[in-house]
PDB file of C-alpha atoms in Angstrom:
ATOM      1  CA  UNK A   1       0.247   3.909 -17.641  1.00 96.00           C
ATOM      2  CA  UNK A   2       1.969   0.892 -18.076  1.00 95.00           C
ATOM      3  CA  UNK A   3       0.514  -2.418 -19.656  1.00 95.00           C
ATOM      4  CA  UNK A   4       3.219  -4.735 -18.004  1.00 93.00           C
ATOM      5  CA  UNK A   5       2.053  -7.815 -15.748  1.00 90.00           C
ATOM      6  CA  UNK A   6       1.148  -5.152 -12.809  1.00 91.00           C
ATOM      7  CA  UNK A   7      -0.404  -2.675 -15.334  1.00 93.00           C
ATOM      8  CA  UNK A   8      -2.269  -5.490 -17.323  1.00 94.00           C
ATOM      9  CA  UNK A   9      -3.858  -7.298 -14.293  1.00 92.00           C
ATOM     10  CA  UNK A  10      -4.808  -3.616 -12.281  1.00 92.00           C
ATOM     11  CA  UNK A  11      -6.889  -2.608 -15.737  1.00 94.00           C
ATOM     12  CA  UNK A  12      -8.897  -5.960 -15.916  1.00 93.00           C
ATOM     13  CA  UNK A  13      -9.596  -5.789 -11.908  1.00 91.00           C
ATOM     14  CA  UNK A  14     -10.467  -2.111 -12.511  1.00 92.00           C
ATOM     15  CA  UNK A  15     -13.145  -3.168 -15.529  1.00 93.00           C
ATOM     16  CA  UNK A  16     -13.984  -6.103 -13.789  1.00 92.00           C
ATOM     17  CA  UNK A  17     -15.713  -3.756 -10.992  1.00 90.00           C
ATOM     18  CA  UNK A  18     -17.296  -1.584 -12.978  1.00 92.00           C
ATOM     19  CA  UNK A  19     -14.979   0.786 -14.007  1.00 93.00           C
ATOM     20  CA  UNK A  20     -14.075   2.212 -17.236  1.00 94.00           C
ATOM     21  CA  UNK A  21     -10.281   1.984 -18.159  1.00 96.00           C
ATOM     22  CA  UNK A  22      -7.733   3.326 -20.395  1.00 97.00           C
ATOM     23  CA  UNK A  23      -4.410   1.828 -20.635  1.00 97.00           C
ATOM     24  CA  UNK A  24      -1.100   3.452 -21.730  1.00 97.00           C
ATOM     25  CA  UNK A  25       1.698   2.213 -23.297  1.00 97.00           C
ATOM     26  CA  UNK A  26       4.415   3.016 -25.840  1.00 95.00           C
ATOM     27  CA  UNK A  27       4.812  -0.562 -27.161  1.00 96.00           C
ATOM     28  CA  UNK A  28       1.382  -1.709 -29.121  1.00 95.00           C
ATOM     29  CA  UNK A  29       2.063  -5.501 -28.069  1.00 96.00           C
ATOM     30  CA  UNK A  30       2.156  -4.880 -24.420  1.00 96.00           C
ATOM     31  CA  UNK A  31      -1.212  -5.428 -24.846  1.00 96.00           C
ATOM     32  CA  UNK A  32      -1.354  -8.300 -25.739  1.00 95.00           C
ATOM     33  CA  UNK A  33      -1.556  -9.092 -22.098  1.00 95.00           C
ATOM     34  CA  UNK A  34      -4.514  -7.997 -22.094  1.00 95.00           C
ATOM     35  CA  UNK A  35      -7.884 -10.651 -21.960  1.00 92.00           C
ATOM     36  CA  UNK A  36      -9.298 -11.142 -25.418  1.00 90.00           C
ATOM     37  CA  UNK A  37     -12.713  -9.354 -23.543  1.00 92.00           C
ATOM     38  CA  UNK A  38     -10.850  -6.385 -22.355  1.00 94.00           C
ATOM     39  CA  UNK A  39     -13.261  -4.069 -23.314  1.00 94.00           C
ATOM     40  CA  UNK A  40     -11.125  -0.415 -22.310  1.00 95.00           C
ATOM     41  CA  UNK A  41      -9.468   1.967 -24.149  1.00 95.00           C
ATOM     42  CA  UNK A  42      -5.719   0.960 -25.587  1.00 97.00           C
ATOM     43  CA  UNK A  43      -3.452   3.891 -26.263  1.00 97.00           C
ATOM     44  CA  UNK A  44      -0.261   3.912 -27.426  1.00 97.00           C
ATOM     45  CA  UNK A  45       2.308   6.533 -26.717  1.00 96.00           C
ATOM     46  CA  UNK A  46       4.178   8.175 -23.505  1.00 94.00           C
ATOM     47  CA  UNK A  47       1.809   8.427 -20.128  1.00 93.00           C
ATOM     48  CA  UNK A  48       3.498  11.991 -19.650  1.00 93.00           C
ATOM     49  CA  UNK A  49       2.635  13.301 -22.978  1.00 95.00           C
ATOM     50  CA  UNK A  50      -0.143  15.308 -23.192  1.00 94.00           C
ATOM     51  CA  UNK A  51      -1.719  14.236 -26.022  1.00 96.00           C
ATOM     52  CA  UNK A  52      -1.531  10.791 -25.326  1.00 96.00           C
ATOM     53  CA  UNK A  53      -3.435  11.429 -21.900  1.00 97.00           C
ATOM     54  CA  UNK A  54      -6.073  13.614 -23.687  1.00 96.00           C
ATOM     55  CA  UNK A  55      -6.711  10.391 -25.677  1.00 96.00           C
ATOM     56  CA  UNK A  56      -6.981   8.827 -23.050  1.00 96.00           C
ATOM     57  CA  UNK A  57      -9.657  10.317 -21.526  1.00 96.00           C
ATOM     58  CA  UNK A  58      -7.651  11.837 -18.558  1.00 96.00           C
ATOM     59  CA  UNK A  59      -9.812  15.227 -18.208  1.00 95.00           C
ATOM     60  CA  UNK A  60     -12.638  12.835 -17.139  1.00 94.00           C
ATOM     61  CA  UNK A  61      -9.921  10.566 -14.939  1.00 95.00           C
ATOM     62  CA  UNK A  62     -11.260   9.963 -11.311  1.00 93.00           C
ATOM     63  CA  UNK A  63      -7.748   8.120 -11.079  1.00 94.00           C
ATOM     64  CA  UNK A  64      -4.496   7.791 -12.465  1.00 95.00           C
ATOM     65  CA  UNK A  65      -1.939   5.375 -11.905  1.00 94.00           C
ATOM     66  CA  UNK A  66       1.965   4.814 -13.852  1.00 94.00           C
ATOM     67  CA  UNK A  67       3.126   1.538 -13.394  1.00 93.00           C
ATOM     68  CA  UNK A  68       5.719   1.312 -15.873  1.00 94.00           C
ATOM     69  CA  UNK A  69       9.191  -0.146 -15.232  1.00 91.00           C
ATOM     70  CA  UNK A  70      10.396   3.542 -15.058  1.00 91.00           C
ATOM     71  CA  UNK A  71      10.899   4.802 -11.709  1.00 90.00           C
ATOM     72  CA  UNK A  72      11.446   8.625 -13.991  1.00 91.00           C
ATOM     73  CA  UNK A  73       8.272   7.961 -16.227  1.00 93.00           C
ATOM     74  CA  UNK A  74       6.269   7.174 -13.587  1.00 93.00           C
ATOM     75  CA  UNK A  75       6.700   9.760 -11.317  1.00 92.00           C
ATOM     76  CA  UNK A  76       6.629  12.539 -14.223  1.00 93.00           C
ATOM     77  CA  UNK A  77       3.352  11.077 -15.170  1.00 94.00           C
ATOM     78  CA  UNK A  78       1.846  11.021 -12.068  1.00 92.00           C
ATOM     79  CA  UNK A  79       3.109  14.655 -11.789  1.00 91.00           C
ATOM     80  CA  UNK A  80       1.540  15.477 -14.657  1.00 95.00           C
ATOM     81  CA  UNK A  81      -1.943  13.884 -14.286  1.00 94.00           C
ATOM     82  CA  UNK A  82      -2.034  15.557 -10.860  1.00 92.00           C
ATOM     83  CA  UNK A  83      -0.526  19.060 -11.795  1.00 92.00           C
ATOM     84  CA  UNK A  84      -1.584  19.342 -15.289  1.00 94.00           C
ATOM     85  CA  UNK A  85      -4.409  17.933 -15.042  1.00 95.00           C
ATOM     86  CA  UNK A  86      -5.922  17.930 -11.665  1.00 93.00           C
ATOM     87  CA  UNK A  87      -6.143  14.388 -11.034  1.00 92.00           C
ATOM     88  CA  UNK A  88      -6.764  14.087  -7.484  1.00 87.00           C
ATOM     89  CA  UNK A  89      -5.605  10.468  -7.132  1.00 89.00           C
ATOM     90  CA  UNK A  90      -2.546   9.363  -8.401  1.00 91.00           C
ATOM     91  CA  UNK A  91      -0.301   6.878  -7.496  1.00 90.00           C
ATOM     92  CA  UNK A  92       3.244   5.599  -8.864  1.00 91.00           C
ATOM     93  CA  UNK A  93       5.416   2.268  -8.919  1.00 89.00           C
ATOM     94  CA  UNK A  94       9.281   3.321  -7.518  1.00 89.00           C
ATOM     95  CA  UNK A  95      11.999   0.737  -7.513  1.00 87.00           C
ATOM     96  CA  UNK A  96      14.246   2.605  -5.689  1.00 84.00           C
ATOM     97  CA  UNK A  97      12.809   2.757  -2.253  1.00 76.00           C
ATOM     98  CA  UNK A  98      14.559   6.188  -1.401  1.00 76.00           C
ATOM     99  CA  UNK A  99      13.562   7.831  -3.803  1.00 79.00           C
ATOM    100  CA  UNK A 100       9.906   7.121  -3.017  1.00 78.00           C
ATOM    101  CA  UNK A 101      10.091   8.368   0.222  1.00 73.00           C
ATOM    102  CA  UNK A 102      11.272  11.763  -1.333  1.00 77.00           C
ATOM    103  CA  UNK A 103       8.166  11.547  -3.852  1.00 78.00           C
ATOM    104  CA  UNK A 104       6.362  10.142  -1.085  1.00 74.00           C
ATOM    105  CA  UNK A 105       6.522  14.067   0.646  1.00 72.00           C
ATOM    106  CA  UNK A 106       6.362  15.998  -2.334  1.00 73.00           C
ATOM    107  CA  UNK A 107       2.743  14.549  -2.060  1.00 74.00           C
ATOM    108  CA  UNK A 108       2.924  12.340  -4.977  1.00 78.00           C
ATOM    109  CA  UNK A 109       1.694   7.930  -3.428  1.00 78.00           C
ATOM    110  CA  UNK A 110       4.304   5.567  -4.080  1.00 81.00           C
ATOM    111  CA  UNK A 111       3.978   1.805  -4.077  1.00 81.00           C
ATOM    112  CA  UNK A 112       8.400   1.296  -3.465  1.00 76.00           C
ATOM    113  CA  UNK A 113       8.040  -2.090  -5.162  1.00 76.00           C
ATOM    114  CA  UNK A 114      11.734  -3.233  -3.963  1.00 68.00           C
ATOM    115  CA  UNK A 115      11.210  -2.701  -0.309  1.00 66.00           C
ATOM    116  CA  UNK A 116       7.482  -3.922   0.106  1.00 64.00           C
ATOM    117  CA  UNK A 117       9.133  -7.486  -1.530  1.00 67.00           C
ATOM    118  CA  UNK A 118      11.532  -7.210   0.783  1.00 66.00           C
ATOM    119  CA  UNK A 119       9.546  -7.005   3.712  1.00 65.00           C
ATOM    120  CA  UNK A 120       7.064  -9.553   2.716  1.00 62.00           C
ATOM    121  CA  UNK A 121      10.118 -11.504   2.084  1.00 62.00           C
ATOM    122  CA  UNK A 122      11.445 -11.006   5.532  1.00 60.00           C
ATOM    123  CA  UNK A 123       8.062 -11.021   7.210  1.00 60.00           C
ATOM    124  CA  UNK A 124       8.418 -14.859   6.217  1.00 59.00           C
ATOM    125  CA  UNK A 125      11.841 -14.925   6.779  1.00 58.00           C
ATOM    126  CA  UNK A 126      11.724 -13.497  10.525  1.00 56.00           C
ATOM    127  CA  UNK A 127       8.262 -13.254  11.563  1.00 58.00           C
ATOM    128  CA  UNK A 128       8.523 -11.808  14.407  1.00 59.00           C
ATOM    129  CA  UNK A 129       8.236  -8.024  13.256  1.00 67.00           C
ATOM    130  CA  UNK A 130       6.775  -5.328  11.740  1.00 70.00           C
ATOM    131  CA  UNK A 131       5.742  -4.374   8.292  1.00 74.00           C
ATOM    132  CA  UNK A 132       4.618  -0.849   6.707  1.00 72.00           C
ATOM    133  CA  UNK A 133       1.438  -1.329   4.881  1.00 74.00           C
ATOM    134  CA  UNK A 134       0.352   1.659   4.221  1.00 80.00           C
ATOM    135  CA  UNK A 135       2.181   5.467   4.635  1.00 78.00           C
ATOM    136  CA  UNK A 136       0.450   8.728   4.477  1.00 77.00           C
ATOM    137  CA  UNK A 137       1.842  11.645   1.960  1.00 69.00           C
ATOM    138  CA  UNK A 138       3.813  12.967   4.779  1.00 75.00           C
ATOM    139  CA  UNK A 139       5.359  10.042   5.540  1.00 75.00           C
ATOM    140  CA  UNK A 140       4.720  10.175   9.194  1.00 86.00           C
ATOM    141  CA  UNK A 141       1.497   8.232   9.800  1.00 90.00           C
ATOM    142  CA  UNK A 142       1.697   4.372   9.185  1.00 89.00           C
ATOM    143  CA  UNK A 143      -0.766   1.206   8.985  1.00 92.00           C
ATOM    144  CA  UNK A 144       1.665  -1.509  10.100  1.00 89.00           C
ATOM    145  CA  UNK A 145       0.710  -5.372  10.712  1.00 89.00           C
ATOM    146  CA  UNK A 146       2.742  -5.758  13.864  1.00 90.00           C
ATOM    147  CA  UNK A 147       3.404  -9.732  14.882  1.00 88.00           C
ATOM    148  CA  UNK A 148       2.126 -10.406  18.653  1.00 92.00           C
ATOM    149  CA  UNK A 149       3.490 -12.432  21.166  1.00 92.00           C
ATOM    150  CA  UNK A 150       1.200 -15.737  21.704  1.00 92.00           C
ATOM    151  CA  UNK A 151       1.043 -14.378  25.252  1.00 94.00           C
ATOM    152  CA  UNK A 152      -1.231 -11.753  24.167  1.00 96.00           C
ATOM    153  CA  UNK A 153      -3.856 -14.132  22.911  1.00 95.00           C
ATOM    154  CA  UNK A 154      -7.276 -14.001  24.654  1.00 96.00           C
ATOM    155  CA  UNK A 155      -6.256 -10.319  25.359  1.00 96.00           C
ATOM    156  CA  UNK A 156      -9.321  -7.542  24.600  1.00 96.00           C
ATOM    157  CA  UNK A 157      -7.949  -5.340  21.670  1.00 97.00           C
ATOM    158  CA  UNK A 158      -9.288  -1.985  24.147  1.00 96.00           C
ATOM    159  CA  UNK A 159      -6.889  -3.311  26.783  1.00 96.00           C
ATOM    160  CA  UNK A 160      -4.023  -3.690  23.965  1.00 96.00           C
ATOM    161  CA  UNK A 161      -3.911  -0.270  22.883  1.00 96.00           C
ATOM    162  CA  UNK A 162      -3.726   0.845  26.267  1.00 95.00           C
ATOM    163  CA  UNK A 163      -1.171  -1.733  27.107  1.00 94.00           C
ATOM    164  CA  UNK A 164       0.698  -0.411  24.262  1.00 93.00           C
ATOM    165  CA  UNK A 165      -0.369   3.457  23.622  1.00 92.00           C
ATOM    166  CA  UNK A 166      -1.434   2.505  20.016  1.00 92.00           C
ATOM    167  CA  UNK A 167      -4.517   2.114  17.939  1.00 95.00           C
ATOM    168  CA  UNK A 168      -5.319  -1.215  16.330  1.00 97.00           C
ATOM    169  CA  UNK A 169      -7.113  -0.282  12.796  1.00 95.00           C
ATOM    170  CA  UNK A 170      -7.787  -4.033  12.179  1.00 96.00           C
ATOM    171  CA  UNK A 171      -7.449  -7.417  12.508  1.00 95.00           C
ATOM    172  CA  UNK A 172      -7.548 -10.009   9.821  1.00 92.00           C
ATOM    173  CA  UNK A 173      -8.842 -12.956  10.986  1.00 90.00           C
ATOM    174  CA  UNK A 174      -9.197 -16.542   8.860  1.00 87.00           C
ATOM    175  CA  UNK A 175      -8.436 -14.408   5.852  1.00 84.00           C
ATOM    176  CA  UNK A 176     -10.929 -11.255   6.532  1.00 89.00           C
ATOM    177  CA  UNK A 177     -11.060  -7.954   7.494  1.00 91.00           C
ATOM    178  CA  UNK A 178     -12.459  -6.789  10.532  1.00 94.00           C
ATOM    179  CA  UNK A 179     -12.900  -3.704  12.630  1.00 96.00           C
ATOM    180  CA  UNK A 180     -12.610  -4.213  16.246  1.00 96.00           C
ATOM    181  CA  UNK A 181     -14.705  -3.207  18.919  1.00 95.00           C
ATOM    182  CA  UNK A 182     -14.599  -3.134  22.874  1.00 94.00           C
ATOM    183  CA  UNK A 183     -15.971  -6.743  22.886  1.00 96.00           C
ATOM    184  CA  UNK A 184     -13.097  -8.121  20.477  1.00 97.00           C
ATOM    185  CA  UNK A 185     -10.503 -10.221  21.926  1.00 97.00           C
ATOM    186  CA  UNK A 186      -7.138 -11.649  20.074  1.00 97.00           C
ATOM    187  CA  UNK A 187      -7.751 -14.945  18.680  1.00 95.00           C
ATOM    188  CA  UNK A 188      -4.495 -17.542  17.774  1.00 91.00           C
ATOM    189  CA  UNK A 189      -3.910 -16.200  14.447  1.00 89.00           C
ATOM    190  CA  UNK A 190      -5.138 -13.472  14.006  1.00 92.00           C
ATOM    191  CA  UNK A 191      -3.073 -10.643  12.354  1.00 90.00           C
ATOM    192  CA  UNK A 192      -2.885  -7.464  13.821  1.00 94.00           C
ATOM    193  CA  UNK A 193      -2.594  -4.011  12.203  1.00 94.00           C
ATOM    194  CA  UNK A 194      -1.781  -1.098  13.758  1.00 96.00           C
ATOM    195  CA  UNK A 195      -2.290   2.939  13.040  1.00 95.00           C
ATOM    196  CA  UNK A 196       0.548   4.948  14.603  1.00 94.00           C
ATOM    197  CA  UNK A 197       3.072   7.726  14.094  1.00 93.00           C
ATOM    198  CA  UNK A 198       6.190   6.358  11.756  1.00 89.00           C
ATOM    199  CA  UNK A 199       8.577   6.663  14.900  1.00 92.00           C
ATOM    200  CA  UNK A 200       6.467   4.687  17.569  1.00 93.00           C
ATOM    201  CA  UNK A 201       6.276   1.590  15.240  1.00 91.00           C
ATOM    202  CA  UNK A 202       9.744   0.515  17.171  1.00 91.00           C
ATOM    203  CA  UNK A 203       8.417   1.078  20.779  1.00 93.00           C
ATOM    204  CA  UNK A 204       5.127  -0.736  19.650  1.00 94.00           C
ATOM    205  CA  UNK A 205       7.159  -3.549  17.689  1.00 91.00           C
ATOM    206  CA  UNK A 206       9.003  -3.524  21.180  1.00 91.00           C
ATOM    207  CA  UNK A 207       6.043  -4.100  23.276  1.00 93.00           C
ATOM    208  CA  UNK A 208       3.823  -6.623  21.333  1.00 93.00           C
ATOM    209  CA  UNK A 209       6.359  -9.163  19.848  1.00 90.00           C
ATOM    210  CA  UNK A 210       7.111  -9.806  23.798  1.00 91.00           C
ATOM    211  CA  UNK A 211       4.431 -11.426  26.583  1.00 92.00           C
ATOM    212  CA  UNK A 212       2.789  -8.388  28.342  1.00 91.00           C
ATOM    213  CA  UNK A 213       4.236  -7.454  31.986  1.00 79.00           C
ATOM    214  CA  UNK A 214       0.928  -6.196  32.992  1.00 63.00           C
ATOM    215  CA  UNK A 215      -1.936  -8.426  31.516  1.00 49.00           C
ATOM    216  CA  UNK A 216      -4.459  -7.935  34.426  1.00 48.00           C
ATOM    217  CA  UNK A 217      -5.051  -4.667  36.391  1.00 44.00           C
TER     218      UNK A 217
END
């Protein structure tokens, strides 16, 4: 739901892998931003209203997603999809970032558009940090890329997250994705994400953005 820059570019990335897309919106020339070969469904109307998700094919929805530039619409749509009609994945775009944390419980995914440019703003800003990536429903487990102290470098990631009583879930390294194993060391630029409980981010934050007191055994 939602054929704005976000909603326009996540329906051509969905088709573009296969998938078969409908896309929501009230206004007919939202469209419009749309490619020309666009080859999904267009339907105009409210994403909450039922008939408008019927035409859009949302009994046979694997996913759902509102991405308007309503906090209000989105999350009643998601609500909706999910409630109504038993759409297992949902997920919805909130501006205000408090309110997504409260949505963000009620078991409804929010992407809180605000804060994540604000942290990737001060990520740049003050790189020495952390930043949430990625939040379970409850809101207590977190995928955060955590900035490490050059110190570390040359460290094996076992001997990190025993250093630091944390799980590394990745690395990204020269632009990719990896899983780590017991051989991997930290390379000079690699970035490091972590899998921890919400409230050990700041003791882990703590620990890697300074040189390790005990780098040997």
């Amino acid at each position: 739901m939602g054929c704005g820059r976000v909603g326009a570019t996540l329906a051509q990335s969905l088709e573009s892998r296969g998938h078969s897309v409908a896309v929501i919106d009230q206004n007919p020339d939202a469209f419009r931003r749309l490619d020309a070969g666009f080859g999904g469904n267009r339907v105009t109307g409210l994403g909450f209203d039922r008939e408008t998700l019927l035409q859009a094919g949302v009994e046979d929805a694997f996913a759902f997603a509102a991405v308007s530039d309503g906090d209000n619409s989105n999350i009643l749509a998601a609500r909706v999809a999910r409630e109504t009609f038993g759409v297992d994945n949902v997920v919805a775009r909130i501006y205000d970032p408090h309110r997504a944390e409260i949505y963000q419980r009620l078991g409804i995914p929010t992407v809180a558009t605000v804060r994540w440019t604000a942290d990737q703003v001060l990520r740049r800003m003050l790189p020495m940090g952390a930043t949430h990536e990625y939040r379970d429903a409850s809101g207590r487990v977190v995928i955060a890329q955590i900035d490490v102290h050059p110190a570390w470098i040359g460290t094996p990631i076992p001997r990190i997250e025993d250093l630091v009583g944390a799980r590394v879930a990745f690395l990204t390294r020269f632009g990719d994705g990896m899983l780590p194993s017991a051989e991997t060391v930290l390379q000079e630029h690699d970035l490091v994400h972590v899998l921890a409980a919400v409230e050990d981010v700041p003791r882990i934050e703590r620990l890697l953005t300074h040189a390790p007191r005990h780098k040997e055994d």
